[in-house]
C-alpha cells in the first residue's frame, strides 16, 4: 500500500501467506503491477525479471492505473473518507 499511495507501480514476487492474494489484486484486479513467472524448476530467471521491469517501466498504463488508485486511497484516508470513518467507528466500538 505504501507504493500505491504514492502512485508507484509494483513488481510482485510473492512467497507466502497474504502476498499471493495481494499479488493477484495488484496484477489482475487493480492492474498496477506485474508478477513473475517461474520456470520449470520453480525459479525466476534473470531474463524474466528484466522483461517484466522493462514492461512495467515502458508501459504508461501501469503508472496511470497506480495514479488512479493513489487518488482513491488518499480520498479514503481524508476526514470523512471511508477508511477514516471506518477507523473512527472501530475505535468507538472498542470504547463500548
Short mmCIF file of C-alpha atoms in Angstrom, two decimals:
data_model
loop_
_atom_site.label_atom_id
_atom_site.label_comp_id
_atom_site.label_asym_id
_atom_site.label_seq_id
_atom_site.Cartn_x
_atom_site.Cartn_y
_atom_site.Cartn_z
CA UNK A 1 0.00 0.00 0.00
CA UNK A 2 2.91 2.36 0.65
CA UNK A 3 3.82 2.27 -3.03
CA UNK A 4 0.27 2.75 -4.23
CA UNK A 5 -0.48 5.73 -2.01
CA UNK A 6 2.40 7.38 -3.86
CA UNK A 7 1.27 6.21 -7.30
CA UNK A 8 4.16 3.79 -7.81
CA UNK A 9 3.53 0.61 -9.86
CA UNK A 10 4.73 -2.69 -8.40
CA UNK A 11 6.67 -5.80 -9.33
CA UNK A 12 5.33 -8.72 -7.29
CA UNK A 13 7.35 -11.67 -6.08
CA UNK A 14 5.09 -13.37 -3.54
CA UNK A 15 6.49 -16.03 -1.21
CA UNK A 16 3.94 -16.82 1.49
CA UNK A 17 0.62 -16.05 3.06
CA UNK A 18 -1.26 -12.92 2.00
CA UNK A 19 1.45 -11.99 -0.52
CA UNK A 20 -0.12 -14.28 -3.13
CA UNK A 21 -3.53 -12.67 -2.59
CA UNK A 22 -2.00 -9.18 -2.72
CA UNK A 23 -0.17 -10.04 -5.95
CA UNK A 24 -3.44 -11.17 -7.51
CA UNK A 25 -5.11 -7.85 -6.68
CA UNK A 26 -2.11 -5.79 -7.80
CA UNK A 27 -1.74 -7.59 -11.15
CA UNK A 28 -5.23 -8.77 -12.09
CA UNK A 29 -7.74 -6.54 -10.33
CA UNK A 30 -6.12 -3.12 -9.94
CA UNK A 31 -3.67 -3.66 -12.85
CA UNK A 32 -0.95 -1.59 -11.20
CA UNK A 33 1.85 -4.12 -11.42
CA UNK A 34 3.26 -7.34 -12.75
CA UNK A 35 4.13 -10.68 -11.22
CA UNK A 36 6.90 -13.03 -12.26
CA UNK A 37 6.51 -16.39 -13.97
CA UNK A 38 8.62 -19.22 -12.59
CA UNK A 39 10.44 -21.69 -14.85
CA UNK A 40 10.07 -25.49 -14.71
CA UNK A 41 12.39 -25.62 -11.71
CA UNK A 42 10.37 -23.04 -9.79
CA UNK A 43 12.95 -20.31 -10.30
CA UNK A 44 12.54 -16.84 -11.71
CA UNK A 45 15.06 -16.28 -14.47
CA UNK A 46 17.14 -13.13 -14.81
CA UNK A 47 15.59 -12.51 -18.24
CA UNK A 48 12.08 -12.75 -16.73
CA UNK A 49 12.97 -10.04 -14.21
CA UNK A 50 14.44 -7.83 -16.93
CA UNK A 51 11.43 -8.33 -19.22
CA UNK A 52 8.89 -7.52 -16.51
CA UNK A 53 10.84 -4.48 -15.34
CA UNK A 54 11.07 -3.15 -18.90
CA UNK A 55 7.36 -3.76 -19.44
CA UNK A 56 6.45 -2.04 -16.17
CA UNK A 57 8.63 1.00 -16.87
CA UNK A 58 7.80 1.17 -20.57
CA UNK A 59 4.02 0.88 -20.39
CA UNK A 60 2.29 4.02 -19.16
CA UNK A 61 -0.91 2.14 -18.28
CA UNK A 62 0.66 0.84 -15.05
CA UNK A 63 1.60 4.32 -13.86
CA UNK A 64 -1.81 5.70 -14.91
CA UNK A 65 -3.63 2.92 -13.03
CA UNK A 66 -1.39 3.46 -9.99
CA UNK A 67 -2.19 7.18 -10.12
CA UNK A 68 -5.93 6.40 -10.12
CA UNK A 69 -5.51 4.11 -7.10
CA UNK A 70 -3.41 6.80 -5.40
CA UNK A 71 -6.28 9.27 -5.62
CA UNK A 72 -8.79 6.73 -4.31
CA UNK A 73 -6.53 5.84 -1.39
CA UNK A 74 -5.86 9.46 -0.49
CA UNK A 75 -9.57 10.27 -0.60
CA UNK A 76 -10.34 7.30 1.64
CA UNK A 77 -8.00 8.49 4.40
CA UNK A 78 -9.19 12.10 4.40
CA UNK A 79 -11.57 13.11 7.14
CA UNK A 80 -14.96 11.79 6.07
CA UNK A 81 -13.39 9.22 3.75
CA UNK A 82 -14.35 5.56 4.07
CA UNK A 83 -11.12 4.46 5.80
CA UNK A 84 -11.24 7.38 8.20
CA UNK A 85 -14.91 6.76 9.01
CA UNK A 86 -14.39 3.01 9.47
CA UNK A 87 -11.43 3.59 11.77
CA UNK A 88 -13.38 6.06 13.91
CA UNK A 89 -16.28 3.59 14.11
CA UNK A 90 -13.88 0.83 15.13
CA UNK A 91 -12.35 2.97 17.90
CA UNK A 92 -15.82 3.88 19.16
CA UNK A 93 -16.77 0.20 19.17
CA UNK A 94 -13.66 -0.61 21.23
CA UNK A 95 -14.65 2.03 23.79
CA UNK A 96 -18.02 0.32 24.41
#
